[in-house]
CSV table of C-alpha atoms in Angstrom, one decimal:
chain,number,residue,atom,x,y,z
A,1,GLN,CA,0.0,0.0,0.0
A,2,SER,CA,1.4,3.3,-1.1
A,3,VAL,CA,2.1,6.1,1.4
A,4,LEU,CA,0.4,8.7,-0.9
A,5,THR,CA,-3.2,8.0,-1.9
A,6,GLN,CA,-4.4,8.4,-5.5
A,7,PRO,CA,-7.6,7.2,-7.2
A,8,PRO,CA,-6.7,4.1,-9.2
A,9,SER,CA,-8.5,5.4,-12.3
A,10,ALA,CA,-9.9,8.5,-14.0
A,11,SER,CA,-11.4,9.2,-17.4
A,12,GLY,CA,-12.7,11.9,-19.6
A,13,THR,CA,-13.6,12.6,-23.2
A,14,PRO,CA,-11.4,14.7,-25.6
A,15,GLY,CA,-11.5,18.4,-24.7
A,16,GLN,CA,-12.7,17.8,-21.1
A,17,ARG,CA,-10.9,18.8,-17.9
A,18,VAL,CA,-10.0,16.1,-15.4
A,19,THR,CA,-8.3,16.2,-12.0
A,20,ILE,CA,-6.3,13.6,-10.1
A,21,SER,CA,-6.0,13.9,-6.4
A,22,CYS,CA,-3.0,12.9,-4.2
A,23,SER,CA,-3.5,12.7,-0.4
A,24,GLY,CA,-0.7,12.4,2.1
A,25,SER,CA,0.2,13.5,5.6
A,26,SER,CA,2.1,16.2,7.5
A,27,SER,CA,5.4,14.4,7.1
A,28,ASN,CA,5.3,14.4,3.3
A,29,ILE,CA,2.9,16.6,1.4
A,30,GLY,CA,2.2,18.8,4.4
A,31,SER,CA,5.8,19.9,4.7
A,32,ASN,CA,7.4,19.3,1.3
A,33,THR,CA,6.7,20.0,-2.4
A,34,VAL,CA,4.9,17.6,-4.6
A,35,ASN,CA,6.0,16.3,-8.0
A,36,TRP,CA,4.0,14.6,-10.7
A,37,TYR,CA,5.2,12.0,-13.2
A,38,GLN,CA,3.6,10.7,-16.4
A,39,GLN,CA,4.2,7.2,-17.5
A,40,LEU,CA,3.2,6.3,-21.0
A,41,PRO,CA,2.6,2.6,-21.7
A,42,GLY,CA,5.9,0.7,-21.8
A,43,THR,CA,8.1,3.6,-20.9
A,44,ALA,CA,9.8,5.1,-17.9
A,45,PRO,CA,8.1,7.8,-15.8
A,46,LYS,CA,8.7,11.3,-17.0
A,47,LEU,CA,8.6,14.5,-15.0
A,48,LEU,CA,5.4,16.4,-15.6
A,49,ILE,CA,5.1,18.9,-12.7
A,50,TYR,CA,7.6,19.8,-10.1
A,51,SER,CA,7.6,22.0,-7.0
A,52,ASN,CA,3.8,21.7,-6.7
A,53,ASN,CA,2.9,23.7,-9.8
A,54,GLN,CA,5.9,24.2,-12.1
A,55,ARG,CA,6.0,22.8,-15.6
A,56,PRO,CA,9.3,21.6,-17.1
A,57,SER,CA,10.2,23.0,-20.5
A,58,GLY,CA,8.1,21.2,-23.2
A,59,VAL,CA,5.2,20.2,-21.0
A,60,PRO,CA,2.0,21.8,-22.4
A,61,ASP,CA,0.2,24.4,-20.2
A,62,ARG,CA,-2.8,22.1,-20.3
A,63,PHE,CA,-1.2,20.4,-17.3
A,64,SER,CA,-1.3,22.2,-14.0
A,65,GLY,CA,-0.6,21.3,-10.3
A,66,SER,CA,-1.7,22.6,-7.0
A,67,LYS,CA,-1.2,21.8,-3.3
A,68,SER,CA,-3.2,22.6,-0.2
A,69,GLY,CA,-2.3,21.3,3.2
A,70,THR,CA,-1.7,17.6,3.0
A,71,SER,CA,-3.2,17.1,-0.5
A,72,ALA,CA,-2.3,17.9,-4.0
A,73,SER,CA,-4.0,17.8,-7.4
A,74,LEU,CA,-3.1,17.5,-11.0
A,75,ALA,CA,-5.4,19.0,-13.5
A,76,ILE,CA,-5.4,18.3,-17.3
A,77,SER,CA,-7.5,20.6,-19.4
A,78,GLY,CA,-8.4,20.1,-23.1
A,79,LEU,CA,-7.9,16.4,-22.7
A,80,GLN,CA,-6.2,14.6,-25.7
A,81,SER,CA,-5.9,11.0,-26.6
A,82,GLU,CA,-2.1,11.2,-26.1
A,83,ASP,CA,-2.7,12.0,-22.4
A,84,GLU,CA,-3.8,8.4,-21.8
A,85,ALA,CA,-1.2,7.2,-19.3
A,86,ASP,CA,-0.5,6.5,-15.7
A,87,TYR,CA,0.1,9.5,-13.4
A,88,TYR,CA,2.0,9.4,-10.1
A,89,CYS,CA,2.5,11.9,-7.4
A,90,ALA,CA,5.7,11.9,-5.2
A,91,ALA,CA,7.1,13.8,-2.2
A,92,TRP,CA,9.9,13.5,0.3
A,93,ASP,CA,8.8,12.1,3.6
A,94,ASP,CA,10.6,13.6,6.6
A,95,SER,CA,9.6,10.8,9.0
A,96,LEU,CA,10.7,8.0,6.7
A,97,LYS,CA,13.7,10.0,5.4
A,98,GLY,CA,13.0,8.9,1.9
A,99,TRP,CA,10.8,9.4,-1.2
A,100,VAL,CA,7.3,8.2,-1.3
A,101,PHE,CA,4.9,7.8,-4.2
A,102,GLY,CA,1.3,7.5,-4.9
A,103,GLY,CA,-0.1,4.2,-6.2
A,104,GLY,CA,-0.8,5.8,-9.6
A,105,THR,CA,-3.9,6.8,-11.5
A,106,LYS,CA,-4.6,5.3,-14.9
A,107,LEU,CA,-6.2,8.0,-17.1
A,108,THR,CA,-8.4,6.8,-19.9
A,109,VAL,CA,-9.5,9.1,-22.7
A,110,LEU,CA,-12.9,7.8,-23.8
B,1,GLN,CA,20.7,17.0,-22.2
B,2,VAL,CA,21.2,14.5,-19.4
B,3,GLN,CA,20.8,10.9,-20.3
B,4,LEU,CA,20.9,7.8,-18.1
B,5,GLN,CA,21.7,4.4,-19.6
B,6,GLN,CA,21.1,1.3,-17.5
B,7,SER,CA,22.8,-2.1,-17.9
B,8,GLY,CA,22.7,-5.4,-16.1
B,9,PRO,CA,21.2,-8.9,-16.1
B,10,GLY,CA,17.5,-9.4,-16.4
B,11,LEU,CA,17.5,-12.7,-14.5
B,12,VAL,CA,18.9,-13.4,-11.0
B,13,LYS,CA,18.6,-16.6,-9.0
B,14,PRO,CA,17.0,-16.5,-5.5
B,15,SER,CA,19.5,-15.7,-2.7
B,16,GLN,CA,22.0,-14.2,-5.1
B,17,THR,CA,22.9,-10.6,-5.7
B,18,LEU,CA,21.2,-8.2,-8.1
B,19,SER,CA,23.6,-5.8,-9.8
B,20,LEU,CA,22.8,-2.9,-12.1
B,21,THR,CA,24.7,0.0,-13.4
B,22,CYS,CA,23.5,3.5,-14.6
B,23,ALA,CA,25.9,5.4,-16.9
B,24,ILE,CA,25.5,9.2,-16.8
B,25,SER,CA,26.0,11.5,-19.8
B,26,GLY,CA,25.5,15.3,-19.7
B,27,ASP,CA,26.1,15.6,-15.9
B,28,SER,CA,28.6,14.3,-13.3
B,29,VAL,CA,28.0,11.8,-10.6
B,30,SER,CA,30.1,14.1,-8.4
B,31,SER,CA,27.8,17.1,-9.0
B,32,ASN,CA,26.9,19.1,-5.9
B,33,SER,CA,23.5,19.9,-7.3
B,34,ALA,CA,22.3,16.3,-7.9
B,35,ALA,CA,21.7,13.0,-6.2
B,36,TRP,CA,21.6,9.6,-8.0
B,37,ASN,CA,18.8,7.3,-7.2
B,38,TRP,CA,17.4,3.8,-7.7
B,39,ILE,CA,13.7,3.2,-7.8
B,40,ARG,CA,11.8,0.0,-8.7
B,41,GLN,CA,8.3,-0.7,-9.9
B,42,SER,CA,6.2,-3.8,-9.5
B,43,PRO,CA,2.5,-4.5,-9.7
B,44,SER,CA,2.3,-5.4,-6.1
B,45,ARG,CA,4.4,-2.6,-4.6
B,46,GLY,CA,4.0,0.2,-7.2
B,47,LEU,CA,6.9,2.7,-7.4
B,48,GLU,CA,9.3,2.2,-4.5
B,49,TRP,CA,12.3,4.3,-3.8
B,50,LEU,CA,15.3,2.2,-2.9
B,51,GLY,CA,18.1,4.7,-2.2
B,52,ARG,CA,20.6,7.3,-3.4
B,53,THR,CA,24.2,8.4,-3.5
B,54,TYR,CA,25.4,12.0,-3.6
B,55,TYR,CA,28.6,14.1,-3.2
B,56,ARG,CA,28.8,17.0,-0.9
B,57,SER,CA,32.5,17.3,-0.2
B,58,LYS,CA,32.3,13.6,0.6
B,59,TRP,CA,30.1,10.8,-0.4
B,60,TYR,CA,26.7,10.1,1.3
B,61,ASN,CA,24.1,7.3,0.9
B,62,ASP,CA,20.5,7.1,2.0
B,63,TYR,CA,18.6,3.9,1.8
B,64,ALA,CA,15.0,2.9,2.2
B,65,VAL,CA,14.2,1.1,5.5
B,66,SER,CA,12.7,-1.8,3.6
B,67,VAL,CA,16.0,-2.8,1.9
B,68,LYS,CA,18.5,-1.1,4.1
B,69,SER,CA,20.2,-4.4,5.3
B,70,ARG,CA,20.6,-5.7,1.7
B,71,ILE,CA,21.4,-2.7,-0.5
B,72,THR,CA,24.5,-0.9,-1.6
B,73,ILE,CA,24.7,2.1,-4.0
B,74,ASN,CA,28.1,3.1,-5.2
B,75,PRO,CA,29.4,5.9,-7.4
B,76,ASP,CA,32.2,5.2,-9.9
B,77,THR,CA,33.8,8.6,-10.8
B,78,SER,CA,36.2,7.1,-13.3
B,79,LYS,CA,33.3,5.9,-15.5
B,80,ASN,CA,30.8,8.6,-14.4
B,81,GLN,CA,28.2,6.0,-13.3
B,82,PHE,CA,26.7,4.6,-10.3
B,83,SER,CA,25.6,1.1,-9.4
B,84,LEU,CA,23.0,-0.9,-7.4
B,85,GLN,CA,23.7,-4.1,-5.5
B,86,LEU,CA,20.8,-5.9,-3.8
B,87,ASN,CA,21.8,-9.0,-1.8
B,88,SER,CA,19.8,-12.1,-0.9
B,89,VAL,CA,17.1,-11.5,-3.5
B,90,THR,CA,13.8,-13.3,-3.4
B,91,PRO,CA,11.0,-13.5,-6.0
B,92,GLU,CA,9.5,-10.4,-4.2
B,93,ASP,CA,12.4,-8.4,-5.6
B,94,THR,CA,11.2,-9.0,-9.2
B,95,ALA,CA,10.5,-5.6,-10.6
B,96,VAL,CA,11.4,-3.0,-13.2
B,97,TYR,CA,14.4,-1.1,-11.8
B,98,TYR,CA,15.0,2.6,-12.7
B,99,CYS,CA,17.9,4.9,-12.0
B,100,ALA,CA,17.0,8.6,-11.8
B,101,ARG,CA,18.8,11.9,-11.2
B,102,GLU,CA,17.4,13.9,-8.3
B,103,ILE,CA,17.7,17.6,-9.0
B,104,VAL,CA,18.7,19.5,-5.8
B,105,ALA,CA,16.6,22.7,-5.7
B,106,GLY,CA,16.9,23.7,-2.1
B,107,PRO,CA,18.5,23.1,1.3
B,108,GLU,CA,16.3,20.1,2.0
B,109,SER,CA,15.3,17.0,0.0
B,110,GLY,CA,11.7,18.2,0.1
B,111,TYR,CA,12.5,20.8,-2.6
B,112,ASN,CA,13.9,18.2,-5.1
B,113,TRP,CA,12.5,16.2,-8.0
B,114,PHE,CA,13.6,13.3,-10.3
B,115,ASP,CA,14.6,14.2,-13.9
B,116,PRO,CA,15.5,12.3,-16.0
B,117,TRP,CA,14.9,8.6,-15.4
B,118,GLY,CA,16.8,5.7,-17.0
B,119,GLN,CA,15.0,3.4,-19.5
B,120,GLY,CA,14.3,0.7,-16.9
B,121,THR,CA,15.5,-2.8,-16.5
B,122,LEU,CA,13.1,-5.7,-15.9
B,123,VAL,CA,14.8,-8.0,-13.3
B,124,THR,CA,13.2,-11.3,-12.7
B,125,VAL,CA,14.2,-13.4,-9.6
B,126,SER,CA,13.8,-17.0,-10.4
B,127,SER,CA,15.6,-20.3,-10.4
């Protein structure tokens, strides 16, 4: 069981906006920044959002992140078929003294 | 552009040692603004951080509690790479193993993130 909690699945139709939640605790999300990774089928995870809401160069502005208290969210607007992937949140945990991940959310574009 | 290239066997026998290497291009294993991590992924355990090595005037290692008694991560400055050794493996260690650069963005690890990741190596533990 993962330290960070994500819904196992999410879905939307092209053009829609979807959000994926990530819930943690005071020792991880509550006191550190949250990063999001996208994993396309058969590939390694790729950085999508860092420092709660920053996009790396090359990531479309359709992707956005936010954090409040011990929870974080990833929002994808203008959903496209190419967004179909697994999405993971991650944060440093001060109690465990290590990185923790969410269980992943499989996004399906209907 | 930083790239990480993993190498190592895909099949390991139970009780033996799993060994993987991650070669770095475009950055240095001795960088003061990075840490070098191993992470694994399996259907049963999801993404699991295993540990890291980094240089800050001297070498440091941090390991996950779950594998602390069995893991060693070593830098190799002559080849600009780092390695993972996991001892006494069991079938539960079967997973895709990734190396990843951790970008240091602040005074604490809580400010950091992973970018990029290696291509992944499927390691199966079986006799």
